[in-house]
Coordinates of C-alpha atoms in Angstrom, one line a residue:
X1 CA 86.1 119.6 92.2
X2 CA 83.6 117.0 90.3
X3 CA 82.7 113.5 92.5
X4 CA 84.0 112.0 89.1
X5 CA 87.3 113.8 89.0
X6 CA 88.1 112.7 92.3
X7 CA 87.4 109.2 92.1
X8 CA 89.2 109.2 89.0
X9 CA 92.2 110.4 90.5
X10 CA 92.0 107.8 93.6
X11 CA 91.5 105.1 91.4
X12 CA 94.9 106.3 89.6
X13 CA 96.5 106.9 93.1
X14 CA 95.4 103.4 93.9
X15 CA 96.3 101.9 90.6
X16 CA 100.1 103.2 91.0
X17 CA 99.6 101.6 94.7
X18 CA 99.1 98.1 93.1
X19 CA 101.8 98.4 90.5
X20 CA 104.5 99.3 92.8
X21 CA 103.6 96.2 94.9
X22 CA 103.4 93.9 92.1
X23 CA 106.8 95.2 91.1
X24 CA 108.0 94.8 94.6
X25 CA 108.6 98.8 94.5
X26 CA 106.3 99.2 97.5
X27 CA 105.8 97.4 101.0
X28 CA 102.6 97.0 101.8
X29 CA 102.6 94.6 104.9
X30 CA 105.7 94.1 106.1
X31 CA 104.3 91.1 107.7
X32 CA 101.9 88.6 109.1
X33 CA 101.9 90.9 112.3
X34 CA 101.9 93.9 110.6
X35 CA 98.9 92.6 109.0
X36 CA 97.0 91.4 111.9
X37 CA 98.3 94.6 113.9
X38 CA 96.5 96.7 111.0
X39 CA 93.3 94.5 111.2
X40 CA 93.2 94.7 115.6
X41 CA 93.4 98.3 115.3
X42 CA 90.3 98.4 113.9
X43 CA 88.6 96.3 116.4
X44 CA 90.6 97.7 119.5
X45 CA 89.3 101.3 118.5
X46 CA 86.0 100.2 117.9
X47 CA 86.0 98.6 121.8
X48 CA 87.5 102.1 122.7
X49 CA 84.9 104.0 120.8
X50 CA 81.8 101.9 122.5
X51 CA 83.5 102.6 126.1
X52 CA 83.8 106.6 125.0
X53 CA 80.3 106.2 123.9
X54 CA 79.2 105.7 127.3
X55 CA 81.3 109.1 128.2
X56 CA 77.9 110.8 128.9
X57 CA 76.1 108.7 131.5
X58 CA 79.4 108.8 133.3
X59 CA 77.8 111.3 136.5
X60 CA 75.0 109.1 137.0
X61 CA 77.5 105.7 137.6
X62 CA 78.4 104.1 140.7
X63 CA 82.4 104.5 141.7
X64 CA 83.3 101.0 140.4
X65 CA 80.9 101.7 137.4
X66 CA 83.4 104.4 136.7
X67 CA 86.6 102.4 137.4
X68 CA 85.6 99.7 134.9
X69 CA 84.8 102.8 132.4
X70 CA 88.2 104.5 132.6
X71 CA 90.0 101.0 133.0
X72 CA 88.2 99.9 130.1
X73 CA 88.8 103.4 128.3
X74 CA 92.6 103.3 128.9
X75 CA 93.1 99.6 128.2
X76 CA 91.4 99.4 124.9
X77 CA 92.6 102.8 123.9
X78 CA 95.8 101.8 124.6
X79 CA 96.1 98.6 122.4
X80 CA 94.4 100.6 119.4
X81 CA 96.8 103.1 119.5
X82 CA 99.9 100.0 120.3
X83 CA 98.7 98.4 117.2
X84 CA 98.7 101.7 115.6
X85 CA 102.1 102.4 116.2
X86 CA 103.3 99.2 115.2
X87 CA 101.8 99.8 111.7
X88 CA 103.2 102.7 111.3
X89 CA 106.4 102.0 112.4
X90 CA 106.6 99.0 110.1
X91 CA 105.1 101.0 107.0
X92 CA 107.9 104.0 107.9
X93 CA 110.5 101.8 108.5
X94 CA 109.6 99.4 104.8
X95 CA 109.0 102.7 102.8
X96 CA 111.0 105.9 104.5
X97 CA 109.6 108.9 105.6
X98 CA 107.1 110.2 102.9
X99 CA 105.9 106.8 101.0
X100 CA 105.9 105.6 104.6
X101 CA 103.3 107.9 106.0
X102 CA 101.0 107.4 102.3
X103 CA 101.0 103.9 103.1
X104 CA 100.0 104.3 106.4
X105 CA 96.8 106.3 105.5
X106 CA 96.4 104.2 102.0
X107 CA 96.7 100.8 104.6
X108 CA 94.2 102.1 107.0
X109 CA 91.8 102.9 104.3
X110 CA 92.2 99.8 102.6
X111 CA 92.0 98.0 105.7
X112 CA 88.9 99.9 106.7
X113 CA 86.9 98.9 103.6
X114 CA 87.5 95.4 103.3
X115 CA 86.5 95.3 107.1
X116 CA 83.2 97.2 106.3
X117 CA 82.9 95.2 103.1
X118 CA 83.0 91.7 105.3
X119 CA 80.6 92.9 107.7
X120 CA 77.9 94.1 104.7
X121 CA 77.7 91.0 103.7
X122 CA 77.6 89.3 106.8
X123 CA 74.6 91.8 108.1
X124 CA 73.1 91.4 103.8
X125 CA 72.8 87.6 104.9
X126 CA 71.6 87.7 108.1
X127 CA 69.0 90.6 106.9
X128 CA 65.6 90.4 108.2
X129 CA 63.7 91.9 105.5
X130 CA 65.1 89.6 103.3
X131 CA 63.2 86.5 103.1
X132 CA 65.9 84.2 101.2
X133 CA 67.6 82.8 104.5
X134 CA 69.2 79.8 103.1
X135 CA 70.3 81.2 99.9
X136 CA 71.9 84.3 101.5
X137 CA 74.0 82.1 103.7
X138 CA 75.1 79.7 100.8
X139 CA 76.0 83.3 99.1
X140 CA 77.9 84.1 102.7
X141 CA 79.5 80.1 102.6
X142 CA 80.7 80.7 99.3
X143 CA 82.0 84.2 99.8
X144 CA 84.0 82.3 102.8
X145 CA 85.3 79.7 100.5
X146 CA 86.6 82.0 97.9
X147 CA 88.4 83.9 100.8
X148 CA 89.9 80.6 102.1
X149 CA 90.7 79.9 98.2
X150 CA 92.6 83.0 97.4
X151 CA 93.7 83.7 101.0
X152 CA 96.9 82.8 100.4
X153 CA 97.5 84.2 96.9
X154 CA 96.3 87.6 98.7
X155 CA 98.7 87.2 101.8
X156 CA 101.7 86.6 99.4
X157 CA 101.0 89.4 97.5
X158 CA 100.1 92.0 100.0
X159 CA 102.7 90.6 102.6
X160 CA 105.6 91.5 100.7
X161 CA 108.1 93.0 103.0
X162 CA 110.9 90.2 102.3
X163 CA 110.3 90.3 98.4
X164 CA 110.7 94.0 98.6
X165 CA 113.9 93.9 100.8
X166 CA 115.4 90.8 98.5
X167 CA 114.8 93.1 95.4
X168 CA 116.4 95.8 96.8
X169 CA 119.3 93.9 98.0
X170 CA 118.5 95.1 101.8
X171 CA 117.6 91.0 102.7
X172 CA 120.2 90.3 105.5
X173 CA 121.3 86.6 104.7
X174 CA 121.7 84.8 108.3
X175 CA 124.3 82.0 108.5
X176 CA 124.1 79.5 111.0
X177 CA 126.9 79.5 113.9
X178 CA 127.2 75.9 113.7
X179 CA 130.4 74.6 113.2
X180 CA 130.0 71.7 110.2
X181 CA 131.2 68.4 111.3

């Protein structure tokens, strides 16, 4: 299959992605914490993946070298895969079965390259070879401010669990027990 085909047809898949948010069709977080749990799962499975790393050494450690590497290996591994879990049980239980487990791997991805987008930048300013310090970090300060601009446009729009559930008249209305004097 041609590079071009293929990135035509993901930029199609994604396209449908968007409209079926905007149109409140689609959950894509189902909230804050699904969207934080999303983010962490990232950075918990990179801390597991740096403790792994040292998986070769492990013969030539000490005894309570190799308690802090499985401790560390279990605990770290353990709250990736948590924080996994709770992002796909949120995506499964906002989207059913099928849709559910495309939005896990569509969230993931996403997920992934904003992360990896963030950090370019961040390592682009901080470059050595560049020799434009300052202006690099204004670039990184403004890239900040527009984040802080449209960060809450973004989380309304991509937290949309409750809009969803509203549209689809699955919103559970909770009284208050009360009694009115």
């Amino acid at each position: 299959m041609d590079e071009n085909t293929l990135l035509i047809a993901l930029g199609i898949v994604c396209l449908f992605v968007v409209i079926g948010i905007a149109t409140k069709k689609i959950i894509f977080f189902d909230s804050d914490e699904d969207l934080w749990a999303n983010i962490l799962f990232f950075f918990w499975g990179l801390c597991f993946g740096g403790v792994i790393s040292l998986y070769p050494e492990l013969e030539t450690y000490t005894m309570v070298q190799k308690i802090f590497f499985w401790l560390g290996a279990v605990i770290f591994g353990g709250i990736a895969l948590g924080c996994l879990v709770k992002t796909f049980s949120a995506t499964i239980k906002g989207n059913g079965i099928i849709l559910g487990l495309f939005m896990l791997v569509f969230k993931l991805l996403f997920t992934l390259v904003m992360i990896l987008f963030i950090l370019g930048k961040i390592s682009e300013a901080f470059d050595d070879d560049n020799k434009k310090k300052k202006g690099n970090i204004v670039i990184l300060l403004a890239l900040f401010a527009l984040l802080k601009l449209f960060w809450k446009p973004l989380k309304n729009f991509f937290i949309n669990g409750d809009k969803v559930r509203a549209k689809r008249g699955e919103l559970i209305q909770v009284e208050s027990n009360t009694p009115s004097q």
